[in-house]
Amino acid sequence: MIKSDYSFTFSAENSLKMTKRPLSLLGFVIVISMVVACNKVPKHAQYIPKDVMMVGTINMKNLSQKLIWSAITGSDLFEEMQKNVGNEESKSAMKDISNIGLNQLSTAYFYFTGDFKTKGTACVVLSMKDAGRFEKFVGKNYPKAKVEDKGTYKCSALESGLIAAWNKEVGLFFPTQSGTGGMLSMEDVQKAMEQSFNLKKEESVVSLEHFNTLQTEDHDMSFWLNYESMYQMNAEWNSGPAQAFMKPEYFKDAALATGINFEKGSVDAEMDYYMSKELSDIYNKYAKDANSKELAENLPSGDVAFLMSYQFKAEMIREFLAKFKLDGLADIGLMAIGTSMGTLTEAFNGDMVIALTDMKKVSDSDSSSFPTKFEFFMAMKQNDPAAVEKLLKMGVKNELLIRSGNNYKLSQSSSDFTIVNDKKYLTASTRGEYTKQFLSGQKEPVTTIPKEVMAELNANPFTFYVNMQQVLNSFPIETSDPDEKSLMDEGLKMFTYAEMHGGKMKKGANHIEGQLNFTNKSENALIQIIHFAMKAKKISDKKKTPATEEESAKNEEAEADSSSVPQ
């Protein structure tokens, strides 16, 4: 059993208790995980179990080349992350872990496995360069910590809340607080260590093709969500009534792979959603590029804060419902309101745009409870005008709509919300004149949507755009502190726009790309975020009084005393 004279005590229930706050060393673990990287799947990834629900990756090689790591270690934020690390040598090691035998330029992994409701295990996985040097570091700086030899690995309890296990290839660091907030028992920790150090290759996450693909794409950071494992580990998904609809084959090889890169003036992201063959066959059947650029070009207002275009086939939903054996219930529900799935699938051809325009702050004299005003607009291309007419008649019959020619109003509202059917488009807007402007071809000569976004509208099944400047500046700043107001003003000017586009199948996955654009195009995006966070911390520290800090320190001591039991 792992023992430490000062770090852990054990209750009768054999549970670990920490002598400091439960997450006192979580900052230590996170920072260490940001110190290693590479551009291929390294050997130490084989120590990650195949059944993990989530794996995160940090590529320090890339971050170092972009001068991001030096910006992090030289910041006040880095000192804040170190404040609960008691050992000075450990603080130094957090800047360059090669000094303690770990590999400075190899990929860092952190993973979580378990279920959502009880206990889950978290772990940071680092490449080992010199196990002897690491063990000397442990012996010198944690003399009260006992190192145990388990044959295939060694282990020791280091600072409060952190257990290390290692061999000549890898170092594993287990926080003793579970991912669901509870405490891990010694049995839980030992079981996780034994599993990791005795994995066969086919039992490791590196046996998953899609995981390996993500790792070889050389992103600055990446995240892997294993939906198949989530299904298998969570009873609410795989047992009881859910079994009738949630079949194991629907989750076979299903996963979400996300890669993030920090560039000058932008944060770029790529996402690949891997569906099971059962579901991807249906998606492939109906996925097609949208033809919605003309819809966006004809928007009645050029002042666009939000835009989404989509090529949506109702037939795809019908097949998905049938696959999950929910089509019968859907038909019964639709029949109850006077329509059918057939009418829905025939009505529209799938091309649509939704926009929020003219966004602005609400004036003090306005009685609205919402701080922002905007106009809503939607346009959909029709496939079968008769089917669309049937849907609208159903709305009138059920007293949801009031008809006046081709115009429809909400029966229970005094607003100007208007729906117009001209047999080619179905349009709806909170401003009635906007529907008429769209259908007549009258439009603003200039749109705020960047040309790069407009180019994606006809090249992907969906496109999403947000004017960050307009959205952020439409909300009031509620502070009287001049420093806080200055910081918030700076934050409001930091971003220009965000966009996402995709939906095509690429290498067996539903592929999506996105970008968050910054006003400053000459500096790396993550460095800009770090500098902004440092300014925020300085303002926060300035507001703390000595009395407040003293009281906080006393509370921490009280928590430590209440949770510690003499060895």
Coordinates of C-alpha atoms in Angstrom, one line a residue:
M1 CA 0.0 0.0 0.0
I2 CA 1.2 3.5 -0.7
K3 CA 2.0 5.5 2.4
S4 CA 3.1 9.1 3.1
D5 CA 3.9 10.5 6.5
Y6 CA 2.2 13.8 5.7
S7 CA 0.1 13.5 2.6
F8 CA -2.6 10.9 3.3
T9 CA -4.5 9.3 6.0
F10 CA -7.0 6.4 5.8
S11 CA -10.4 5.9 7.2
A12 CA -12.1 2.6 8.2
E13 CA -13.7 2.6 4.8
N14 CA -10.2 2.6 3.3
S15 CA -10.7 6.0 1.6
L16 CA -8.0 8.5 1.0
K17 CA -8.3 11.8 2.8
M18 CA -6.2 14.8 2.0
T19 CA -4.5 17.1 4.5
K20 CA -5.1 20.1 2.3
R21 CA -7.9 21.2 0.0
P22 CA -9.0 18.4 -2.4
L23 CA -7.7 20.2 -5.5
S24 CA -4.6 21.8 -3.9
L25 CA -2.3 20.1 -6.4
L26 CA -4.6 20.0 -9.4
G27 CA -2.8 23.1 -10.7
F28 CA 0.5 21.2 -10.4
V29 CA -0.9 18.4 -12.5
I30 CA -2.3 20.7 -15.1
V31 CA 0.8 22.7 -15.5
I32 CA 3.0 19.6 -15.8
S33 CA 0.6 18.3 -18.5
M34 CA 1.3 21.5 -20.5
V35 CA 5.0 20.8 -20.6
V36 CA 5.3 18.0 -23.2
A37 CA 4.5 17.4 -26.8
C38 CA 5.2 15.7 -30.2
N39 CA 3.7 15.3 -33.7
K40 CA 3.1 11.5 -33.7
V41 CA 1.5 8.9 -31.4
P42 CA 4.3 8.3 -28.8
K43 CA 4.9 5.1 -27.0
H44 CA 3.6 6.3 -23.6
A45 CA 0.1 6.7 -25.1
Q46 CA -0.1 2.9 -24.9
Y47 CA -0.6 3.3 -21.1
I48 CA -4.0 4.9 -21.7
P49 CA -6.9 2.4 -21.5
K50 CA -9.0 1.8 -24.5
D51 CA -12.3 2.3 -22.6
V52 CA -11.5 6.0 -21.6
M53 CA -14.3 8.4 -22.1
M54 CA -12.2 11.5 -22.7
V55 CA -8.5 12.1 -23.7
G56 CA -6.9 15.5 -23.9
T57 CA -3.6 16.3 -25.5
I58 CA -1.2 19.3 -25.2
N59 CA 1.6 19.7 -27.8
M60 CA 4.3 21.6 -26.0
K61 CA 6.6 21.4 -29.1
N62 CA 4.2 23.5 -31.0
L63 CA 3.5 25.8 -28.1
S64 CA 7.2 26.3 -27.5
Q65 CA 7.8 27.2 -31.2
K66 CA 5.1 29.8 -30.9
L67 CA 6.7 31.2 -27.8
I68 CA 3.5 30.5 -25.8
W69 CA 5.1 28.4 -23.0
S70 CA 7.6 31.2 -22.1
A71 CA 4.6 33.6 -22.0
I72 CA 2.8 31.2 -19.6
T73 CA 5.7 30.5 -17.3
G74 CA 6.6 34.2 -17.1
S75 CA 3.1 35.3 -16.1
D76 CA 1.4 36.0 -12.8
L77 CA -1.1 33.3 -13.7
F78 CA 1.7 30.7 -13.5
E79 CA 2.6 31.9 -10.0
E80 CA -1.1 31.6 -9.1
M81 CA -1.2 28.0 -10.4
Q82 CA 1.9 27.2 -8.2
K83 CA 0.7 28.7 -5.0
N84 CA -0.5 25.4 -3.4
V85 CA 2.7 23.5 -4.4
G86 CA 4.6 23.3 -1.1
N87 CA 8.0 22.1 -2.5
E88 CA 10.2 24.7 -4.1
E89 CA 12.0 22.1 -6.3
S90 CA 8.6 21.1 -7.7
K91 CA 7.8 24.7 -8.6
S92 CA 11.1 24.9 -10.5
A93 CA 10.4 21.6 -12.2
M94 CA 7.0 22.9 -13.5
K95 CA 8.9 25.2 -15.8
D96 CA 11.2 22.5 -17.3
I97 CA 10.4 19.0 -16.3
S98 CA 13.4 17.6 -18.1
N99 CA 15.4 18.6 -15.0
I100 CA 13.5 15.8 -13.0
G101 CA 13.8 13.1 -15.6
L102 CA 10.5 13.7 -17.6
N103 CA 10.6 14.3 -21.3
Q104 CA 10.2 18.0 -22.0
L105 CA 9.3 17.7 -25.7
S106 CA 6.9 14.8 -25.8
T107 CA 3.1 14.8 -25.8
A108 CA 1.2 15.2 -22.6
Y109 CA -2.1 13.3 -22.2
F110 CA -4.8 13.6 -19.6
Y111 CA -7.7 11.3 -19.5
F112 CA -10.9 10.4 -17.6
T113 CA -12.7 7.1 -17.4
G114 CA -15.6 5.9 -15.4
D115 CA -19.3 6.7 -15.3
F116 CA -21.1 10.0 -14.8
K117 CA -22.8 9.4 -11.4
T118 CA -20.4 7.5 -9.2
K119 CA -16.6 7.4 -9.4
G120 CA -14.3 8.2 -12.3
T121 CA -10.5 8.1 -12.5
A122 CA -8.5 11.0 -13.9
C123 CA -4.8 10.7 -14.9
V124 CA -2.0 12.7 -16.5
V125 CA 0.4 10.7 -18.7
L126 CA 3.9 12.0 -19.4
S127 CA 6.8 10.5 -21.2
M128 CA 9.7 9.4 -19.0
K129 CA 13.3 10.3 -20.1
D130 CA 15.3 9.2 -17.1
A131 CA 13.5 7.1 -14.5
G132 CA 16.5 7.1 -12.1
R133 CA 16.6 10.9 -12.2
F134 CA 12.9 11.2 -11.5
E135 CA 13.2 8.7 -8.5
K136 CA 16.1 10.8 -7.1
F137 CA 13.9 13.9 -7.4
V138 CA 11.2 12.1 -5.4
G139 CA 13.6 10.9 -2.7
K140 CA 15.3 14.2 -2.3
N141 CA 12.3 16.5 -2.3
Y142 CA 9.7 14.2 -0.6
P143 CA 11.8 12.3 2.0
K144 CA 8.7 11.3 3.9
A145 CA 7.1 9.7 0.8
K146 CA 7.6 5.9 0.6
V147 CA 8.5 4.6 -2.9
E148 CA 7.0 1.1 -3.5
D149 CA 8.3 -1.3 -6.2
K150 CA 5.4 -3.1 -7.8
G151 CA 7.5 -5.0 -10.3
T152 CA 6.3 -3.5 -13.6
Y153 CA 6.3 0.0 -12.0
K154 CA 7.1 2.1 -8.9
C155 CA 4.7 4.4 -7.1
S156 CA 4.6 7.0 -4.3
A157 CA 2.3 9.5 -2.8
L158 CA 3.8 13.0 -3.4
E159 CA 2.1 16.2 -2.4
S160 CA -1.4 16.1 -1.0
G161 CA -3.9 14.7 -3.4
L162 CA -1.4 13.3 -6.0
I163 CA 0.0 9.8 -6.5
A164 CA 2.8 9.2 -9.0
A165 CA 3.5 5.9 -10.7
W166 CA 6.3 5.3 -13.2
N167 CA 8.6 3.0 -15.1
K168 CA 11.4 3.7 -17.6
E169 CA 8.8 4.8 -20.3
V170 CA 6.1 6.8 -18.6
G171 CA 5.1 8.7 -15.6
L172 CA 1.4 8.6 -14.5
F173 CA -0.1 11.1 -12.1
F174 CA -3.4 10.4 -10.4
P175 CA -5.3 13.1 -8.5
T176 CA -7.1 11.4 -5.6
Q177 CA -10.3 13.3 -6.1
S178 CA -12.4 11.5 -8.6
G179 CA -13.7 13.2 -11.8
T180 CA -17.2 13.2 -10.2
G181 CA -16.1 15.1 -7.1
G182 CA -15.8 12.3 -4.6
M183 CA -12.7 10.7 -3.1
L184 CA -11.0 7.7 -4.6
S185 CA -10.3 4.7 -2.3
M186 CA -6.9 3.2 -2.3
E187 CA -8.4 0.2 -4.1
D188 CA -9.6 2.5 -6.9
V189 CA -6.1 4.1 -7.3
Q190 CA -4.3 0.8 -7.2
K191 CA -6.7 -0.8 -9.7
A192 CA -6.1 2.1 -12.1
M193 CA -2.3 1.8 -11.8
E194 CA -2.3 -2.0 -12.3
Q195 CA -4.6 -1.6 -15.3
S196 CA -2.4 1.0 -17.0
F197 CA 0.9 -0.8 -16.4
N198 CA -0.4 -4.1 -17.6
L199 CA -2.3 -3.1 -20.8
K200 CA -1.9 -5.1 -24.0
K201 CA -1.7 -3.0 -27.1
E202 CA -5.2 -4.1 -28.2
E203 CA -6.5 -2.9 -24.8
S204 CA -4.9 0.5 -25.2
V205 CA -6.4 3.6 -26.8
V206 CA -3.7 3.4 -29.5
S207 CA -5.6 0.5 -30.9
L208 CA -8.4 2.9 -32.0
E209 CA -7.8 4.1 -35.5
H210 CA -9.7 7.4 -35.2
F211 CA -7.7 8.3 -32.0
N212 CA -4.4 7.8 -33.8
T213 CA -5.6 9.9 -36.7
L214 CA -6.3 12.8 -34.4
Q215 CA -2.8 12.5 -32.7
T216 CA -0.9 12.5 -36.0
E217 CA -2.6 15.8 -37.1
D218 CA -0.2 17.8 -34.9
H219 CA -2.6 20.2 -33.3
D220 CA -1.6 22.4 -30.4
M221 CA -4.3 20.8 -28.3
S222 CA -6.8 18.1 -28.9
F223 CA -9.7 16.4 -27.3
W224 CA -11.1 12.9 -27.9
L225 CA -14.6 11.9 -26.7
N226 CA -15.4 8.1 -26.9
Y227 CA -19.1 7.8 -27.2
E228 CA -18.9 4.0 -27.4
S229 CA -17.3 3.9 -24.0
M230 CA -19.8 6.4 -22.6
Y231 CA -22.6 4.1 -23.7
Q232 CA -21.0 1.0 -22.2
M233 CA -20.2 2.7 -18.8
N234 CA -23.4 4.5 -18.1
A235 CA -26.4 2.4 -17.1
E236 CA -28.9 5.1 -18.0
W237 CA -27.8 4.7 -21.6
N238 CA -27.6 0.9 -21.9
S239 CA -30.2 -0.5 -19.5
G240 CA -33.9 -0.2 -18.6
P241 CA -36.2 1.6 -21.0
A242 CA -33.3 3.1 -22.9
Q243 CA -32.4 -0.3 -24.2
A244 CA -35.4 -0.2 -26.6
F245 CA -33.9 2.7 -28.5
M246 CA -30.2 2.9 -27.7
K247 CA -28.6 -0.1 -29.3
P248 CA -24.9 -0.9 -28.9
E249 CA -24.4 -1.0 -32.7
Y250 CA -25.5 2.7 -32.9
F251 CA -22.4 3.6 -30.8
K252 CA -19.9 1.3 -32.4
D253 CA -16.7 3.3 -33.1
A254 CA -18.6 6.5 -32.4
A255 CA -16.3 9.4 -31.2
L256 CA -15.7 13.1 -31.5
A257 CA -12.2 14.2 -32.3
T258 CA -11.4 18.0 -31.9
G259 CA -8.1 19.7 -32.7
I260 CA -7.3 23.3 -31.7
N261 CA -4.5 25.5 -33.0
F262 CA -3.5 29.0 -31.7
E263 CA -2.3 31.2 -34.6
K264 CA -1.6 34.9 -35.0
G265 CA -4.9 36.6 -34.7
S266 CA -7.1 33.5 -34.5
V267 CA -8.0 30.2 -32.8
D268 CA -8.6 27.5 -35.4
A269 CA -10.5 24.3 -34.7
E270 CA -11.3 21.1 -36.6
M271 CA -13.9 18.6 -35.4
D272 CA -14.5 15.1 -36.8
Y273 CA -17.6 13.3 -35.6
Y274 CA -17.3 9.5 -36.3
M275 CA -20.7 7.9 -36.5
S276 CA -21.3 4.2 -36.3
K277 CA -21.9 2.5 -39.7
E278 CA -25.5 2.1 -38.8
L279 CA -26.0 5.9 -38.6
S280 CA -23.4 7.1 -41.1
D281 CA -25.0 5.3 -43.9
I282 CA -28.2 7.3 -43.3
Y283 CA -26.3 10.6 -43.0
N284 CA -24.3 10.0 -46.2
K285 CA -27.6 9.3 -48.0
Y286 CA -28.9 12.8 -47.4
A287 CA -26.0 15.1 -46.7
K288 CA -25.4 17.6 -49.5
D289 CA -24.1 21.1 -49.8
A290 CA -26.5 24.0 -49.0
N291 CA -27.5 26.4 -51.8
S292 CA -28.2 29.3 -49.4
K293 CA -25.8 32.0 -50.5
E294 CA -28.6 33.8 -52.4
L295 CA -30.8 33.6 -49.3
A296 CA -28.0 35.4 -47.3
E297 CA -27.4 37.9 -50.1
N298 CA -31.1 38.9 -50.0
L299 CA -31.4 39.4 -46.2
P300 CA -33.5 42.5 -45.6
S301 CA -30.9 43.9 -43.2
G302 CA -27.2 44.1 -43.8
D303 CA -26.5 44.5 -40.1
V304 CA -26.2 40.8 -39.3
A305 CA -25.1 39.7 -35.8
F306 CA -25.8 36.0 -36.2
L307 CA -26.3 33.8 -39.3
M308 CA -26.9 30.0 -39.7
S309 CA -27.4 28.4 -43.0
Y310 CA -28.3 24.7 -43.3
Q311 CA -29.2 22.0 -45.8
F312 CA -31.7 20.0 -43.8
K313 CA -33.5 17.0 -45.1
A314 CA -36.5 15.9 -43.1
E315 CA -36.3 12.5 -44.7
M316 CA -33.0 11.9 -42.8
I317 CA -34.8 12.5 -39.5
R318 CA -37.5 10.1 -40.5
E319 CA -34.9 7.4 -41.2
F320 CA -33.1 8.1 -37.9
L321 CA -36.4 7.8 -36.0
A322 CA -37.1 4.5 -37.7
K323 CA -33.7 3.2 -36.8
F324 CA -34.3 4.1 -33.2
K325 CA -37.8 2.7 -33.4
L326 CA -39.4 6.1 -32.6
D327 CA -41.1 6.6 -36.0
G328 CA -44.4 5.2 -34.8
L329 CA -44.5 7.5 -31.8
A330 CA -43.7 10.5 -34.1
D331 CA -46.5 9.5 -36.5
I332 CA -49.0 9.3 -33.7
G333 CA -48.0 12.7 -32.3
L334 CA -48.1 14.4 -35.8
M335 CA -51.5 12.8 -36.5
A336 CA -52.8 14.2 -33.3
I337 CA -52.1 17.7 -34.5
G338 CA -53.4 17.1 -38.0
T339 CA -50.3 16.4 -40.1
S340 CA -47.9 13.6 -41.0
M341 CA -44.2 12.9 -41.4
G342 CA -44.8 12.6 -45.2
T343 CA -46.1 16.2 -45.3
L344 CA -43.1 17.5 -43.4
T345 CA -40.6 15.7 -45.6
E346 CA -42.3 16.9 -48.8
A347 CA -42.8 20.5 -47.9
F348 CA -39.2 21.9 -48.0
N349 CA -36.1 21.2 -50.1
G350 CA -33.8 21.7 -47.1
D351 CA -32.1 25.0 -47.8
M352 CA -32.7 27.6 -45.0
V353 CA -31.1 30.6 -43.3
I354 CA -31.8 32.0 -39.9
A355 CA -30.4 35.4 -38.9
L356 CA -30.5 37.8 -36.0
T357 CA -30.0 41.4 -37.2
D358 CA -30.0 45.0 -35.9
M359 CA -28.7 43.9 -32.5
K360 CA -28.3 46.7 -30.0
K361 CA -28.5 47.6 -26.3
V362 CA -31.9 48.4 -24.8
S363 CA -32.1 52.0 -23.7
D364 CA -32.8 52.8 -20.1
S365 CA -36.2 54.1 -21.0
D366 CA -37.2 50.9 -22.6
S367 CA -39.5 48.7 -20.5
S368 CA -38.1 45.4 -21.9
S369 CA -36.7 43.0 -19.3
F370 CA -34.1 41.7 -21.8
P371 CA -31.0 44.0 -22.1
T372 CA -30.6 43.5 -25.9
K373 CA -32.9 44.1 -28.9
F374 CA -32.7 42.3 -32.2
E375 CA -34.8 41.2 -35.2
F376 CA -35.3 37.6 -36.1
F377 CA -35.5 36.5 -39.7
M378 CA -35.8 33.0 -41.4
A379 CA -36.3 31.9 -45.0
M380 CA -36.8 28.4 -46.3
K381 CA -36.9 27.2 -49.8
Q382 CA -40.1 25.2 -50.7
N383 CA -40.2 21.8 -52.4
D384 CA -43.9 21.2 -52.5
P385 CA -46.1 24.4 -52.0
A386 CA -49.2 22.3 -51.5
A387 CA -47.5 20.5 -48.5
V388 CA -46.4 23.9 -47.1
E389 CA -50.0 25.2 -47.5
K390 CA -51.3 22.2 -45.7
L391 CA -49.0 22.9 -42.7
L392 CA -50.1 26.5 -42.5
K393 CA -53.8 25.5 -42.7
M394 CA -53.2 23.2 -39.8
G395 CA -51.8 26.1 -37.8
V396 CA -54.9 28.2 -38.6
K397 CA -57.2 25.3 -37.8
N398 CA -55.5 24.8 -34.4
E399 CA -55.9 28.6 -33.7
L400 CA -52.1 29.1 -33.7
L401 CA -52.1 31.4 -36.7
I402 CA -54.4 34.0 -38.2
R403 CA -54.4 34.3 -42.0
S404 CA -54.6 37.4 -44.2
G405 CA -53.9 36.5 -47.8
N406 CA -50.4 35.0 -47.9
N407 CA -49.5 36.6 -44.5
Y408 CA -49.9 34.8 -41.2
K409 CA -49.7 36.3 -37.7
L410 CA -49.5 34.6 -34.3
S411 CA -52.9 34.4 -32.8
Q412 CA -51.8 34.8 -29.2
S413 CA -49.4 37.7 -29.7
S414 CA -49.7 41.4 -30.4
S415 CA -46.1 41.5 -31.9
D416 CA -45.3 42.2 -35.5
F417 CA -44.1 38.6 -36.0
T418 CA -45.1 37.7 -39.6
I419 CA -45.0 34.5 -41.7
V420 CA -45.3 34.9 -45.5
N421 CA -45.8 32.1 -48.0
D422 CA -45.1 33.1 -51.7
K423 CA -45.0 29.4 -53.0
K424 CA -41.2 29.7 -53.5
Y425 CA -40.1 30.7 -50.0
L426 CA -41.6 30.5 -46.6
T427 CA -40.3 33.5 -44.6
A428 CA -40.8 34.6 -41.0
S429 CA -39.6 37.7 -39.1
T430 CA -40.2 39.7 -36.0
R431 CA -40.5 42.7 -38.3
G432 CA -43.2 42.2 -40.9
E433 CA -41.7 44.5 -43.5
Y434 CA -38.5 42.4 -43.6
T435 CA -40.5 39.4 -45.1
K436 CA -41.8 41.7 -47.8
Q437 CA -38.3 43.2 -48.5
F438 CA -36.8 39.7 -48.9
L439 CA -39.5 38.5 -51.2
S440 CA -39.4 41.6 -53.3
G441 CA -35.6 41.5 -53.7
Q442 CA -35.1 44.8 -51.8
K443 CA -32.0 44.5 -49.6
E444 CA -29.3 46.5 -48.0
P445 CA -26.4 47.2 -50.4
V446 CA -23.7 46.1 -47.9
T447 CA -23.7 43.2 -45.5
T448 CA -21.5 42.9 -42.4
I449 CA -20.9 39.2 -43.2
P450 CA -17.2 38.7 -44.2
K451 CA -16.7 37.5 -47.8
E452 CA -14.8 34.4 -46.4
V453 CA -18.0 33.3 -44.6
M454 CA -20.2 34.1 -47.7
A455 CA -17.9 31.8 -49.7
E456 CA -18.7 28.8 -47.5
L457 CA -22.5 29.1 -47.8
N458 CA -22.8 27.1 -51.0
A459 CA -19.8 24.8 -50.2
N460 CA -21.0 23.0 -47.1
P461 CA -24.2 21.5 -45.6
F462 CA -24.1 24.1 -42.8
T463 CA -22.4 27.5 -42.0
F464 CA -22.5 29.4 -38.8
Y465 CA -21.4 33.0 -38.2
V466 CA -21.4 35.4 -35.2
N467 CA -20.4 39.0 -35.3
M468 CA -18.5 39.1 -32.0
Q469 CA -18.1 42.8 -31.9
Q470 CA -21.8 43.5 -32.3
V471 CA -23.0 40.8 -30.0
L472 CA -20.6 41.6 -27.1
N473 CA -21.2 45.3 -27.4
S474 CA -25.0 44.9 -27.4
F475 CA -24.9 44.0 -23.7
P476 CA -24.6 46.7 -21.0
I477 CA -21.4 46.9 -18.9
E478 CA -22.6 47.0 -15.2
T479 CA -19.6 48.2 -13.2
S480 CA -18.7 51.4 -11.5
D481 CA -15.0 50.4 -11.1
P482 CA -12.9 52.3 -13.7
D483 CA -10.3 49.5 -13.9
E484 CA -13.0 46.9 -14.5
K485 CA -14.7 49.1 -17.1
S486 CA -11.4 49.6 -18.9
L487 CA -10.7 45.9 -18.9
M488 CA -14.2 45.1 -20.1
D489 CA -13.9 47.7 -22.9
E490 CA -10.7 46.0 -24.0
G491 CA -12.4 42.6 -23.9
L492 CA -15.2 43.8 -26.1
K493 CA -12.8 44.9 -28.7
M494 CA -10.7 41.7 -28.6
F495 CA -12.7 39.6 -31.1
T496 CA -14.1 40.3 -34.6
Y497 CA -16.1 37.3 -35.6
A498 CA -16.5 33.5 -35.1
E499 CA -17.5 31.1 -37.8
M500 CA -18.0 27.4 -38.3
H501 CA -18.7 25.4 -41.5
G502 CA -18.8 21.8 -42.6
G503 CA -21.1 18.8 -42.4
K504 CA -19.4 16.9 -45.2
M505 CA -18.1 13.3 -44.7
K506 CA -14.3 13.3 -44.8
K507 CA -12.3 10.2 -44.1
G508 CA -15.2 8.5 -42.6
A509 CA -16.2 11.4 -40.3
N510 CA -18.6 14.4 -40.3
H511 CA -16.0 17.1 -40.7
I512 CA -16.4 20.6 -39.3
E513 CA -13.9 23.6 -39.2
G514 CA -14.2 26.8 -37.3
Q515 CA -12.3 29.9 -36.4
L516 CA -12.4 32.6 -33.7
N517 CA -10.9 35.8 -35.1
F518 CA -9.1 38.5 -33.1
T519 CA -8.7 42.2 -33.8
N520 CA -5.0 42.0 -33.3
K521 CA -3.6 39.9 -36.2
S522 CA 0.1 40.3 -35.2
E523 CA 0.1 38.4 -31.9
N524 CA -0.7 34.8 -31.1
A525 CA -4.2 34.3 -29.9
L526 CA -3.3 32.4 -26.8
I527 CA -0.8 35.0 -25.7
Q528 CA -3.4 37.6 -26.1
I529 CA -5.8 35.6 -23.9
I530 CA -3.0 35.1 -21.3
H531 CA -2.2 38.8 -21.2
F532 CA -5.9 39.7 -20.8
A533 CA -6.3 37.1 -18.0
M534 CA -3.2 38.6 -16.3
K535 CA -4.8 42.1 -16.3
A536 CA -8.0 40.6 -14.9
K537 CA -6.0 38.9 -12.1
K538 CA -4.2 42.2 -11.2
I539 CA -7.5 44.0 -10.8
S540 CA -8.9 41.1 -8.7
D541 CA -5.8 41.2 -6.5
K542 CA -6.0 44.9 -6.1
K543 CA -9.5 44.6 -4.7
K544 CA -8.4 42.1 -2.1
T545 CA -7.8 43.7 1.3
P546 CA -5.1 42.3 3.7
A547 CA -7.9 41.3 6.1
T548 CA -9.6 39.3 3.3
E549 CA -6.4 37.5 2.5
E550 CA -5.7 36.7 6.2
E551 CA -9.3 35.4 6.7
S552 CA -8.8 33.2 3.5
A553 CA -5.5 31.8 4.9
K554 CA -7.2 30.9 8.2
N555 CA -10.0 29.1 6.4
E556 CA -7.5 27.1 4.5
E557 CA -5.7 26.1 7.7
A558 CA -9.0 25.2 9.3
E559 CA -9.9 22.9 6.4
A560 CA -6.5 21.3 6.5
D561 CA -6.7 20.7 10.3
S562 CA -10.2 19.2 10.1
S563 CA -9.2 16.7 7.4
S564 CA -5.9 15.5 8.9
V565 CA -5.3 12.7 11.3
P566 CA -1.9 12.2 12.9
Q567 CA 0.0 9.2 11.5

